[in-house]
Coordinates of C-alpha atoms in Angstrom, one line a residue:
M47 CA 0.0 0.0 0.0
D48 CA 1.3 3.4 -1.0
S49 CA 0.7 5.3 2.3
Q50 CA 2.4 8.3 0.9
R51 CA -0.8 8.9 -1.1
I52 CA -3.4 8.6 1.7
I53 CA -5.1 11.6 3.4
L54 CA -6.8 11.4 6.8
G55 CA -9.2 14.1 7.8
T56 CA -10.4 15.0 11.3
A57 CA -14.1 15.7 12.1
G58 CA -15.9 16.7 15.3
H59 CA -17.3 19.4 17.6
I60 CA -15.4 22.4 18.7
D61 CA -13.0 21.9 21.6
H62 CA -13.2 18.1 21.4
G63 CA -9.4 17.9 21.1
K64 CA -8.9 17.4 17.4
T65 CA -5.9 19.7 17.1
T66 CA -4.4 18.5 20.4
L67 CA -4.8 14.9 19.2
V68 CA -3.0 15.6 15.9
R69 CA -0.2 17.3 17.8
A70 CA 0.2 14.4 20.1
L71 CA 0.3 12.0 17.2
T72 CA 2.6 14.0 14.9
G73 CA 4.4 16.6 16.9
I74 CA 2.9 19.2 14.6
D75 CA 0.8 22.1 15.8
T76 CA -1.8 22.7 13.0
D77 CA -3.0 26.0 14.6
R78 CA -0.9 28.5 12.7
L79 CA -2.9 31.8 13.0
K80 CA -2.4 34.2 15.9
E81 CA -6.1 34.3 16.5
E82 CA -6.2 30.5 16.8
K83 CA -3.4 30.6 19.4
E84 CA -5.1 33.3 21.4
R85 CA -8.6 31.8 21.3
G86 CA -7.6 28.2 21.6
I87 CA -9.8 27.1 18.7
T88 CA -9.1 26.1 15.1
I89 CA -10.4 28.6 12.6
E90 CA -8.6 27.6 9.4
L91 CA -7.5 24.3 8.0
G92 CA -4.4 22.8 9.4
F93 CA -2.1 20.2 7.9
A94 CA 0.2 17.6 9.4
Y95 CA 1.7 14.2 8.6
L96 CA 2.3 11.1 10.5
D97 CA 5.4 8.8 9.9
L98 CA 4.2 5.3 10.0
A99 CA 6.1 2.3 11.3
S100 CA 5.8 0.7 7.9
G101 CA 7.9 3.5 6.5
G102 CA 5.1 5.4 4.9
R103 CA 3.8 8.9 5.6
L104 CA 0.1 9.6 6.3
G105 CA -1.2 13.1 5.5
I106 CA -3.6 14.7 8.0
V107 CA -6.1 17.5 7.4
D108 CA -7.2 19.1 10.7
V109 CA -10.6 20.9 10.3
P110 CA -12.2 23.6 12.5
G111 CA -15.1 22.4 14.7
H112 CA -16.9 25.7 15.3
E113 CA -20.2 26.0 13.6
R114 CA -19.1 29.4 12.0
F115 CA -16.3 27.6 10.2
V116 CA -18.1 24.5 8.9
R117 CA -17.5 25.9 5.3
H118 CA -13.7 25.4 6.1
M119 CA -14.4 21.9 7.3
V120 CA -16.2 21.1 4.0
A121 CA -13.2 22.4 2.0
G122 CA -10.8 20.3 4.2
A123 CA -12.8 17.2 3.7
T124 CA -12.3 17.4 -0.1
G125 CA -9.9 14.7 -1.1
I126 CA -9.7 12.8 2.2
D127 CA -9.6 9.1 2.0
A128 CA -10.7 8.4 5.6
V129 CA -12.0 10.3 8.5
M130 CA -11.1 10.3 12.2
L131 CA -14.3 11.3 14.0
V132 CA -13.3 12.8 17.3
V133 CA -15.7 12.8 20.2
A134 CA -14.8 14.2 23.7
A135 CA -15.5 11.8 26.5
D136 CA -16.8 14.5 28.8
E137 CA -19.4 15.8 26.3
G138 CA -20.2 13.0 23.9
I139 CA -22.1 13.6 20.6
M140 CA -22.6 17.3 20.0
P141 CA -24.2 19.4 17.2
Q142 CA -21.0 19.8 15.1
T143 CA -20.3 16.1 15.6
S144 CA -23.5 15.4 13.8
E145 CA -23.0 18.0 11.1
H146 CA -19.4 17.0 10.4
F147 CA -20.5 13.3 10.2
D148 CA -23.3 14.2 7.9
I149 CA -20.8 16.1 5.6
C150 CA -18.5 13.0 5.5
R151 CA -21.4 10.8 4.5
L152 CA -22.6 13.3 1.9
L153 CA -19.1 13.4 0.5
K154 CA -19.1 9.6 0.4
V155 CA -16.1 9.1 2.7
Q156 CA -16.0 5.3 2.9
R157 CA -13.3 4.6 5.6
G158 CA -12.5 5.8 9.0
M159 CA -12.4 5.4 12.8
V160 CA -13.8 7.0 15.9
V161 CA -11.5 8.5 18.6
V162 CA -12.8 9.3 22.0
T163 CA -10.6 12.0 23.6
K164 CA -10.2 13.4 27.1
I165 CA -10.7 10.0 28.7
D166 CA -8.6 11.1 31.7
L167 CA -11.5 13.5 32.6
V168 CA -14.2 10.8 33.0
D169 CA -14.7 7.6 35.0
P170 CA -14.8 4.2 33.2
E171 CA -18.6 3.9 33.5
W172 CA -19.2 7.2 31.9
L173 CA -16.7 6.3 29.1
K174 CA -18.5 3.1 28.5
M175 CA -21.8 5.0 28.2
V176 CA -20.3 7.5 25.7
I177 CA -18.9 4.6 23.6
E178 CA -22.4 3.0 23.5
D179 CA -23.9 6.3 22.4
I180 CA -21.4 6.5 19.6
R181 CA -22.2 3.0 18.5
R182 CA -25.8 3.9 18.2
F183 CA -24.9 7.2 16.5
V184 CA -22.9 5.6 13.7
Q185 CA -25.2 2.6 13.2
G186 CA -26.1 2.0 9.5
S187 CA -23.2 4.2 8.3
F188 CA -19.7 3.6 7.0
L189 CA -18.4 3.8 10.6
E190 CA -20.8 1.1 11.9
N191 CA -18.1 -1.5 12.3
A192 CA -15.2 1.0 12.6
P193 CA -12.9 0.7 15.6
I194 CA -13.3 3.1 18.5
F195 CA -10.1 4.3 20.2
P196 CA -10.3 5.8 23.7
V197 CA -7.3 8.2 24.2
S198 CA -5.9 10.9 26.3
A199 CA -3.7 13.3 24.3
T200 CA -2.3 14.9 27.5
S201 CA -1.3 11.6 29.2
G202 CA -0.6 9.6 26.1
Q203 CA -3.0 6.9 27.1
G204 CA -4.2 4.9 24.1
L205 CA -2.0 6.7 21.5
E206 CA 0.0 3.7 20.6
A207 CA -3.1 1.7 20.0
L208 CA -4.4 4.5 17.8
R209 CA -1.2 4.7 15.8
K210 CA -1.5 0.9 15.2
G211 CA -5.1 1.5 14.2
L212 CA -4.0 4.1 11.7
E213 CA -1.5 1.7 10.2
D214 CA -4.3 -0.9 9.8
L215 CA -6.6 1.7 8.3
V216 CA -4.1 2.7 5.7
E217 CA -3.8 -0.9 4.5
T218 CA -7.5 -1.0 3.6
I219 CA -7.4 2.1 1.4
S220 CA -6.7 2.0 -2.4
P221 CA -4.6 4.9 -3.7
R222 CA -6.1 7.3 -6.1
N223 CA -6.0 7.1 -9.9
L224 CA -2.7 8.2 -11.4
Q225 CA -4.2 8.1 -14.9
G226 CA -7.0 10.5 -14.2
I227 CA -7.1 14.1 -15.1
C228 CA -4.8 16.2 -12.9
R229 CA -6.8 18.3 -10.5
L230 CA -5.7 20.2 -7.4
P231 CA -8.5 22.2 -5.7
I232 CA -6.7 25.1 -3.9
D233 CA -7.2 25.4 -0.2
R234 CA -4.5 27.9 0.6
V235 CA -2.8 30.7 -1.3
F236 CA 0.2 32.6 0.1
T237 CA 3.6 34.1 -0.9
I238 CA 7.1 33.2 0.2
K239 CA 9.8 35.9 -0.1
G240 CA 12.2 35.0 -2.9
F241 CA 9.9 32.3 -4.3
G242 CA 6.6 34.1 -5.0
T243 CA 3.1 32.5 -5.2
V244 CA 2.4 29.2 -3.5
V245 CA -0.8 27.2 -3.4
T246 CA -1.6 24.1 -1.5
G247 CA -4.2 21.4 -1.8
T248 CA -4.8 17.7 -2.2
L249 CA -4.1 16.3 -5.7
L250 CA -7.3 14.4 -6.5
A251 CA -6.0 12.6 -9.6
G252 CA -3.2 12.4 -12.1
A253 CA 0.3 13.8 -11.4
L254 CA 2.0 17.2 -11.4
K255 CA 5.6 17.6 -12.5
K256 CA 8.1 20.4 -12.0
G257 CA 8.3 22.6 -15.1
M258 CA 4.7 21.8 -16.3
S259 CA 2.4 24.4 -17.7
V260 CA -0.9 24.6 -15.8
E261 CA -4.1 26.5 -16.0
I262 CA -6.1 27.9 -13.1
F263 CA -9.9 27.4 -13.3
P264 CA -12.3 29.1 -13.6
S265 CA -10.2 32.2 -14.4
G266 CA -8.2 30.6 -17.2
K267 CA -4.9 32.1 -15.9
Q268 CA -1.8 30.3 -17.2
A269 CA 1.2 29.5 -15.0
R270 CA 4.2 27.2 -14.7
V271 CA 5.1 24.9 -11.9
R272 CA 8.4 26.3 -10.5
G273 CA 8.7 23.9 -7.6
I274 CA 6.7 21.2 -5.7
Q275 CA 6.8 20.1 -2.1
V276 CA 5.1 17.1 -0.6
Y277 CA 5.1 17.0 3.2
N278 CA 7.6 19.8 3.3
Q279 CA 10.1 17.9 1.1
P280 CA 11.0 19.2 -2.4
V281 CA 10.1 16.7 -5.1
E282 CA 10.1 16.6 -8.9
E283 CA 6.6 15.1 -9.1
A284 CA 3.5 15.0 -7.0
L285 CA 1.0 12.1 -7.3
A286 CA -2.7 11.7 -6.8
G287 CA -3.6 11.5 -3.1
Q288 CA -0.8 13.6 -1.8
R289 CA -0.9 16.9 0.0
V290 CA 1.0 19.3 -2.3
A291 CA 2.4 22.8 -2.2
I292 CA 3.1 24.3 -5.6
N293 CA 5.3 27.3 -6.3
L294 CA 3.7 28.9 -9.4
H295 CA 5.4 31.3 -11.8
G296 CA 3.4 33.7 -13.9
V297 CA 0.5 34.3 -11.6
D298 CA 0.1 36.6 -8.5
K299 CA -1.4 35.7 -5.2
E300 CA -4.2 38.2 -5.7
E301 CA -5.3 36.4 -8.9
L302 CA -5.9 33.2 -7.0
A303 CA -8.3 32.1 -4.2
R304 CA -9.5 29.1 -2.3
G305 CA -11.8 27.2 -4.5
D306 CA -9.8 27.6 -7.7
V307 CA -8.6 24.5 -9.4
V308 CA -5.1 23.8 -10.8
S309 CA -5.2 21.5 -13.9
L310 CA -3.6 21.0 -17.3
P311 CA -4.3 23.7 -19.9
G312 CA -7.6 23.1 -21.8
Y313 CA -8.7 20.1 -19.8
L314 CA -11.4 21.6 -17.6
Q315 CA -14.2 24.0 -18.4
A316 CA -16.0 26.2 -16.0
S317 CA -19.8 26.4 -16.0
Y318 CA -22.6 28.3 -14.4
L319 CA -24.9 25.2 -14.7
L320 CA -24.5 21.8 -13.1
D321 CA -26.9 18.8 -13.2
G322 CA -26.9 16.5 -10.2
R323 CA -28.8 14.3 -7.7
I324 CA -29.3 15.8 -4.3
A325 CA -30.3 13.9 -1.2
L326 CA -31.9 16.0 1.5
L327 CA -30.9 15.0 5.1
P328 CA -33.5 13.6 7.4
S329 CA -32.5 16.5 9.7
A330 CA -33.3 19.2 7.1
P331 CA -35.8 21.5 8.9
N332 CA -38.0 22.2 5.9
P333 CA -38.9 20.8 2.4
L334 CA -36.8 22.2 -0.4
K335 CA -38.7 24.4 -2.8
N336 CA -38.0 25.0 -6.4
R337 CA -35.5 27.9 -7.0
T338 CA -34.4 27.9 -3.3
R339 CA -31.2 29.9 -2.9
V340 CA -28.5 27.8 -1.2
R341 CA -24.8 27.6 -0.5
F342 CA -23.1 25.1 -2.8
H343 CA -19.9 23.5 -1.6
A344 CA -17.7 21.4 -4.0
G345 CA -14.0 20.8 -3.9
T346 CA -12.7 23.7 -1.8
S347 CA -15.2 26.2 -3.2
E348 CA -18.3 27.8 -1.9
V349 CA -20.7 29.6 -4.2
L350 CA -24.3 30.7 -4.0
A351 CA -26.7 28.9 -6.3
R352 CA -30.4 28.3 -7.0
I353 CA -31.7 24.8 -7.1
I354 CA -34.1 23.9 -10.0
L355 CA -36.1 20.8 -9.1
L356 CA -36.4 19.0 -12.4
D357 CA -39.0 16.3 -11.5
R358 CA -41.1 17.7 -8.6
E359 CA -42.4 20.8 -6.9
E360 CA -40.7 20.2 -3.6
L361 CA -38.1 17.9 -2.0
L362 CA -38.9 16.4 1.4
P363 CA -36.3 15.6 4.1
A364 CA -34.7 12.1 3.6
D365 CA -35.7 12.1 -0.1
E366 CA -33.7 12.8 -3.2
A367 CA -34.2 14.3 -6.6
L368 CA -32.6 15.2 -9.9
V369 CA -31.8 18.9 -10.0
Q370 CA -30.0 21.6 -11.9
F371 CA -27.9 24.2 -10.0
Q372 CA -27.8 27.7 -11.4
L373 CA -24.5 29.0 -9.9
E374 CA -23.8 32.7 -9.3
S375 CA -20.1 32.1 -10.0
P376 CA -18.7 29.5 -12.4
L377 CA -17.1 26.3 -11.2
A378 CA -14.8 23.8 -12.9
L379 CA -16.1 20.4 -11.7
M380 CA -16.4 17.0 -13.2
A381 CA -19.0 14.2 -13.2
K382 CA -19.2 12.2 -10.0
D383 CA -17.7 15.1 -8.0
R384 CA -19.5 15.2 -4.6
F385 CA -21.1 18.4 -3.2
V386 CA -22.6 19.6 0.0
V387 CA -25.6 22.0 0.1
R388 CA -26.2 24.3 3.1
S389 CA -29.1 26.6 3.5
Y390 CA -28.6 30.3 2.8
S391 CA -29.9 31.5 6.2
P392 CA -29.6 30.1 8.8
V393 CA -26.5 28.4 7.6
I394 CA -26.9 24.7 8.2
T395 CA -26.1 21.6 6.2
I396 CA -29.3 20.3 4.6
G397 CA -28.1 17.8 2.0
G398 CA -25.6 16.9 -0.7
G399 CA -25.0 14.6 -3.6
S400 CA -23.0 14.1 -6.8
V401 CA -22.6 16.0 -10.1
I402 CA -24.1 14.1 -13.1
D403 CA -23.3 16.6 -15.8
N404 CA -20.8 19.4 -15.4
L405 CA -21.6 21.1 -18.7
P406 CA -25.3 20.8 -19.3
A407 CA -27.7 23.0 -21.2
R408 CA -30.4 24.9 -19.4
H409 CA -33.3 22.5 -18.9
R410 CA -37.1 22.8 -18.9
R411 CA -38.6 21.2 -15.8
F412 CA -40.5 17.9 -16.1
D413 CA -38.9 17.2 -19.5
Q414 CA -38.9 13.4 -19.7
A415 CA -36.1 13.3 -22.3
V416 CA -33.9 15.3 -20.0
L417 CA -34.7 13.1 -17.0
D418 CA -34.0 9.9 -19.0
G419 CA -30.7 11.3 -20.2
L420 CA -29.6 12.2 -16.7
R421 CA -30.4 8.7 -15.5
V422 CA -28.2 7.3 -18.2
L423 CA -25.4 9.6 -17.3
E424 CA -25.8 8.8 -13.7
G425 CA -26.2 5.0 -13.8
G426 CA -25.4 3.8 -17.3
D427 CA -22.2 2.0 -18.4
N428 CA -19.4 3.8 -20.0
L429 CA -20.6 3.0 -23.5
S430 CA -24.1 4.4 -23.0
R431 CA -22.8 7.5 -21.2
L432 CA -20.3 8.3 -23.9
E433 CA -22.8 7.7 -26.7
L434 CA -25.3 10.0 -25.1
I435 CA -22.8 12.8 -24.7
I436 CA -21.6 12.4 -28.3
R437 CA -25.1 12.5 -29.5
Q438 CA -25.9 15.6 -27.5
A439 CA -22.9 17.4 -29.1
H440 CA -24.7 17.3 -32.5
A441 CA -22.6 18.4 -35.4
A442 CA -20.0 20.0 -33.2
G443 CA -18.8 16.6 -32.2
T444 CA -16.6 16.1 -29.1
K445 CA -13.0 15.2 -28.4
G446 CA -11.4 12.5 -26.2
I447 CA -10.2 15.0 -23.6
Q448 CA -13.7 16.6 -23.4
L449 CA -15.2 13.2 -22.9
S450 CA -12.7 12.4 -20.1
T451 CA -13.6 15.6 -18.2
R452 CA -17.3 15.4 -18.9
L453 CA -17.6 11.8 -17.7
N454 CA -14.7 11.7 -15.2
L455 CA -13.0 8.8 -17.0
D456 CA -9.3 8.4 -17.7
Q457 CA -8.1 8.6 -21.3
A458 CA -7.5 4.9 -21.5
Q459 CA -11.1 4.2 -20.6
V460 CA -12.3 6.7 -23.1
A461 CA -10.1 5.3 -25.9
E462 CA -11.4 1.7 -25.1
S463 CA -15.0 2.8 -25.1
L464 CA -14.7 4.8 -28.4
E465 CA -13.1 1.8 -30.1
H466 CA -16.2 -0.3 -29.0
L467 CA -18.6 2.3 -30.2
Q468 CA -16.8 2.6 -33.5
K469 CA -16.9 -1.2 -34.1
K470 CA -20.7 -1.1 -33.4
Q471 CA -20.9 1.8 -35.9
R472 CA -22.5 4.1 -33.4
I473 CA -19.9 6.9 -33.9
V474 CA -17.8 8.3 -36.7
M475 CA -14.1 9.1 -36.0
V476 CA -13.5 12.4 -37.7
D477 CA -10.0 13.0 -36.5
P478 CA -8.1 10.2 -34.7
L479 CA -5.3 12.6 -33.6
D480 CA -7.5 14.1 -30.9
Q481 CA -10.2 11.4 -30.9
W482 CA -12.7 13.9 -32.4
V483 CA -16.0 12.0 -32.9
I484 CA -19.5 12.6 -34.0
H485 CA -22.5 10.3 -33.5
Q486 CA -23.4 8.1 -36.4
D487 CA -27.0 9.3 -36.5
I488 CA -25.9 12.9 -36.7
F489 CA -23.4 12.1 -39.4
Q490 CA -26.0 10.2 -41.5
S491 CA -28.3 13.2 -41.1
L492 CA -25.6 15.5 -42.5
L493 CA -25.0 13.1 -45.4
S494 CA -28.8 13.1 -46.2
R495 CA -29.0 16.9 -46.0
A496 CA -26.1 17.3 -48.3
I497 CA -27.8 15.0 -50.9
D498 CA -31.1 16.9 -50.5
I499 CA -29.3 20.3 -51.0
L500 CA -27.6 19.1 -54.1
T501 CA -30.8 17.5 -55.4
G502 CA -32.7 20.8 -55.0
F503 CA -29.8 22.7 -56.6
H504 CA -29.8 20.5 -59.7
Q505 CA -33.6 20.8 -60.0
R506 CA -33.4 24.6 -59.8
F507 CA -30.3 25.0 -61.8
A508 CA -30.4 22.2 -64.3
L509 CA -27.9 23.9 -66.6
K510 CA -25.2 24.3 -63.9
A511 CA -22.6 21.6 -63.7
G512 CA -22.7 21.7 -59.9
M513 CA -22.5 23.6 -56.7
S514 CA -19.3 25.1 -55.2
R515 CA -17.9 23.5 -52.1
E516 CA -18.3 26.8 -50.2
E517 CA -22.0 27.1 -51.1
L518 CA -22.8 23.6 -50.1
K519 CA -21.0 24.1 -46.7
A520 CA -22.9 27.4 -46.1
R521 CA -26.2 25.7 -46.8
L522 CA -25.4 22.6 -44.9
Q523 CA -24.1 24.4 -41.8
P524 CA -22.0 27.5 -42.0
D525 CA -20.0 26.8 -38.8
L526 CA -19.3 23.2 -39.7
D527 CA -15.7 22.3 -39.0
A528 CA -13.6 21.8 -42.1
R529 CA -12.4 18.4 -41.1
L530 CA -16.0 17.2 -40.6
Y531 CA -17.0 18.7 -43.9
N532 CA -14.2 17.0 -45.7
K533 CA -15.2 13.7 -44.0
I534 CA -18.8 14.2 -45.3
L535 CA -17.5 14.8 -48.9
A536 CA -15.1 11.9 -48.8
T537 CA -17.9 9.6 -47.6
L538 CA -20.3 10.6 -50.3
L539 CA -17.5 10.3 -52.9
E540 CA -16.6 6.8 -51.6
Q541 CA -20.3 5.8 -51.7
G542 CA -20.4 7.0 -55.4
K543 CA -23.2 9.5 -54.6
I544 CA -21.2 12.6 -55.7
V545 CA -18.6 13.7 -58.2
I546 CA -16.0 16.3 -57.3
Q547 CA -14.5 18.4 -60.2
E548 CA -12.0 20.9 -58.9
K549 CA -14.1 23.2 -56.7
T550 CA -17.5 22.0 -58.0
L551 CA -19.7 19.2 -56.6
R552 CA -22.5 17.4 -58.3
L553 CA -24.6 14.3 -57.7
S554 CA -23.3 11.4 -59.7
W555 CA -26.5 11.1 -61.8
H556 CA -26.6 14.8 -62.8
Q557 CA -25.7 15.8 -66.3
V558 CA -26.3 19.1 -68.1
R559 CA -28.7 18.4 -70.9
L560 CA -30.0 21.1 -73.2
T561 CA -33.4 21.0 -74.8
P562 CA -33.6 21.4 -78.6
E563 CA -34.7 25.0 -78.1
E564 CA -31.8 25.7 -75.7
E565 CA -29.4 24.2 -78.2
R566 CA -30.6 26.5 -80.9
Q567 CA -30.4 29.5 -78.6
K568 CA -26.9 28.4 -77.4
A569 CA -25.7 28.5 -81.0
K570 CA -27.3 31.9 -81.5
I571 CA -25.7 33.4 -78.4
L572 CA -22.3 32.1 -79.3
D573 CA -22.6 33.4 -82.8
I574 CA -23.6 36.8 -81.5
C575 CA -20.6 37.0 -79.3
H576 CA -18.2 35.5 -81.8
R577 CA -19.2 38.0 -84.5
A578 CA -18.9 40.9 -82.0
G579 CA -15.2 40.1 -81.8
F580 CA -13.4 42.8 -79.8
Q581 CA -16.6 44.8 -79.3
P582 CA -18.6 42.4 -77.1
P583 CA -22.3 42.9 -76.3
S584 CA -23.7 43.2 -72.8
I585 CA -25.8 40.5 -71.2
D586 CA -28.8 42.7 -71.6
E587 CA -28.2 43.1 -75.3
V588 CA -27.8 39.3 -75.7
M589 CA -31.0 38.7 -73.7
Q590 CA -33.0 41.0 -76.0
Q591 CA -31.9 39.1 -79.0
T592 CA -32.6 35.7 -77.5
C593 CA -36.0 36.8 -76.2
Q594 CA -36.9 37.4 -79.8
G595 CA -36.1 33.8 -80.5
G596 CA -38.4 32.3 -77.9
L597 CA -36.2 31.9 -74.8
R598 CA -37.2 34.5 -72.2
G599 CA -36.3 35.9 -68.9
E600 CA -34.8 33.6 -66.3
A601 CA -34.4 30.7 -68.8
A602 CA -32.3 32.9 -71.1
N603 CA -30.2 34.1 -68.1
R604 CA -29.6 30.5 -67.0
L605 CA -28.5 29.5 -70.5
I606 CA -26.0 32.4 -70.6
Q607 CA -24.7 31.5 -67.1
H608 CA -24.3 27.9 -68.4
L609 CA -22.1 29.1 -71.3
I610 CA -20.0 31.1 -68.8
D611 CA -19.7 28.1 -66.5
E612 CA -18.6 26.0 -69.5
G613 CA -15.9 28.5 -70.3
L614 CA -17.4 29.3 -73.8
L615 CA -18.1 32.9 -72.7
V616 CA -16.4 35.2 -70.2
K617 CA -18.3 37.9 -68.3
L618 CA -16.4 41.1 -67.7
K619 CA -17.2 44.1 -65.6
E620 CA -20.5 45.8 -66.5
G621 CA -21.8 42.6 -67.9
L622 CA -19.8 42.5 -71.1
L623 CA -19.8 39.0 -72.7
F624 CA -16.6 38.1 -74.6
H625 CA -16.4 35.0 -76.7
Q626 CA -13.7 32.8 -75.3
Q627 CA -11.8 32.7 -78.6
A628 CA -11.8 36.5 -78.9
L629 CA -10.6 36.9 -75.3
A630 CA -7.8 34.3 -75.9
Q631 CA -6.7 36.2 -79.0
I632 CA -6.5 39.5 -77.0
Q633 CA -4.6 37.8 -74.2
Q634 CA -2.1 36.3 -76.6
Q635 CA -1.4 39.6 -78.3
L636 CA -1.2 41.5 -75.0
E637 CA 1.3 39.0 -73.5
G638 CA 3.5 39.4 -76.7
Y639 CA 3.3 43.1 -76.5
L640 CA 4.3 43.2 -72.8
Q641 CA 7.1 40.7 -73.3
D642 CA 8.5 43.2 -75.9
K643 CA 7.5 46.6 -74.4
A644 CA 7.3 45.6 -70.7
Q645 CA 4.3 48.0 -70.0
I646 CA 1.2 49.3 -71.6
S647 CA -1.2 52.2 -70.9
V648 CA -5.0 52.3 -71.4
A649 CA -4.5 54.5 -74.5
E650 CA -1.9 52.1 -76.0
F651 CA -4.2 49.2 -75.3
K652 CA -7.1 50.9 -77.1
D653 CA -5.0 51.7 -80.1
L654 CA -3.6 48.1 -80.2
F655 CA -7.0 46.6 -80.5
G656 CA -9.2 49.4 -81.7
F657 CA -11.8 49.4 -79.0
S658 CA -13.2 52.0 -76.6
R659 CA -11.9 52.9 -73.1
K660 CA -14.9 51.0 -71.5
Y661 CA -13.7 47.8 -73.0
A662 CA -10.0 48.5 -72.2
I663 CA -10.7 49.1 -68.5
A664 CA -12.9 46.1 -68.2
L665 CA -10.2 43.9 -69.9
F666 CA -7.4 45.3 -67.8
E667 CA -9.4 44.5 -64.6
Y668 CA -10.1 41.0 -65.9
F669 CA -6.4 40.3 -66.7
D670 CA -5.5 41.6 -63.3
S671 CA -8.0 39.2 -61.7
I672 CA -6.5 36.2 -63.4
N673 CA -3.0 37.3 -62.3
L674 CA -1.8 37.9 -65.8
T675 CA -1.1 41.6 -65.3
M676 CA -0.8 44.1 -62.4
R677 CA -1.2 47.8 -62.2
L678 CA 1.9 50.0 -61.9
G679 CA 0.8 53.6 -61.7
D680 CA -1.4 54.3 -64.8
K681 CA 0.1 51.3 -66.7
R682 CA 0.0 47.5 -66.7
I683 CA 2.9 45.1 -66.6
L684 CA 3.1 41.3 -66.6
K685 CA 2.7 40.0 -63.1
K686 CA 5.1 37.1 -63.8
R687 CA 7.3 37.9 -66.8
R688 CA 8.2 34.7 -68.7
E689 CA 11.9 34.1 -69.3
A690 CA 13.0 34.0 -72.9
P691 CA 13.7 30.4 -74.1

């Protein structure tokens, strides 16, 4: 067992001897504030460690017992693996004993022990009665069969048995996941002269290495890990389950606060909305109404929130429900994170639960589809949970890292599940590099829509060879990622449903076919433009002549556009229609002239071909647009002058 990665938390009423007990066990005084020394009570979190006989080191978080500082106790309980419930022999079970114990159960602490302190102040009969009360108190809980250690921190009685009990407890605890996403909720922020900003916390998962870049959530501030200490010893790497102090470079103390989370850049995402299941304590004084304002505790943070009851009008004590929290400040949490809810006023613990979805949409109440989806996310297997999240992402898709944080799975679990879903043809892998996937149903819908769009286009513009890539994308979904769009085109091409010609797309069955009347008008239009030579007609002039022949309005315009698309005609500025052969002749002569003379003015161009200034300007702009020429002052030169052979 890696006891270097196990954290024990204290819990219990004020003045029941938690801090004194920790000092007796470890030799470390966790009361560090002047006010704590003067008043003799713990106000802030304290930290210590116990060297075990096995050679390991057990981290200890000492929490305040006063009712005014329960919020600090909740922060300290984050990340603990076991609890040491402390009860003073002379007082027995007290209000904060119950509240701290409730918090431990709400946070799903699964291991622990009970320590009865101050036994030197009571007689054996009284002690026996207190222990019996404790047995009844913990009945039905995770501490029901836990050992109870009577001790006196002042005389040392029972401390050796307690140390042995801690050794045994550590052996029953599995260390945290090193493959999970690195997260360190900050519980302290301070500066050290000559070093700068330091934060401390319990590393919940993953690992932190010296020199790593990190991101602080929810602010998004970037920093670099300058140094790491674990139990006051400098290390190169901190592992999940350890109490860690990090020296951060690139961020000031004033930019950080308890409740912030240190993680890897881009891995987490803060949200003002959270979906979860809340259980109301039997001791809650009143039913919970919809939109009740509460104090929401998760990790080391405390924010105000409103509870939206998704499946009922009120929640009774000892009952539970699916809810959405509307937070007044954003939090960067993950699925399965535990939370505690305390009433706004008076401030007492009323319930808690777990996060189901850390990045939900805003829900309507009593929406059966929403409720069914939350039940899948809460209790489904990894495959069903992943598939639901991928489906909910629609055409935006989702990436492996996002799935890890959304479902609180390590990347190996995500990769394995994605492979299974791919084999079952439930998802489409758009980009294997970052495991970017889209649901098969969404992908098939996009394929069908693309076919429908092209079909409609061909029906409306029968004389067009096809639609441009850009136009199809704009009609399909303007913000569609280029990689997904390319995947759609590649799939349709592979299925033989489309043909891609340069930048044009068409359905495989589509061919441009002219009617006999259109063939006659085509010949007529080409003849008009060919005979015009270097004095081309405008589109309006051509339309007038074709209308006399029976082809009118939009039909004539479509035929002209077809001839332009086919490259038989070229449309210049102001709607001038050049026959391709005439334009090619002008281009050839112009290139020859510029190879010889290097430059040409508008007047020289007019004289060379015998046309008006209107045509000269339009032609210059056309040749500029195809990168044949470029403007230099009031003249044109070849953009790329060919070398003589």
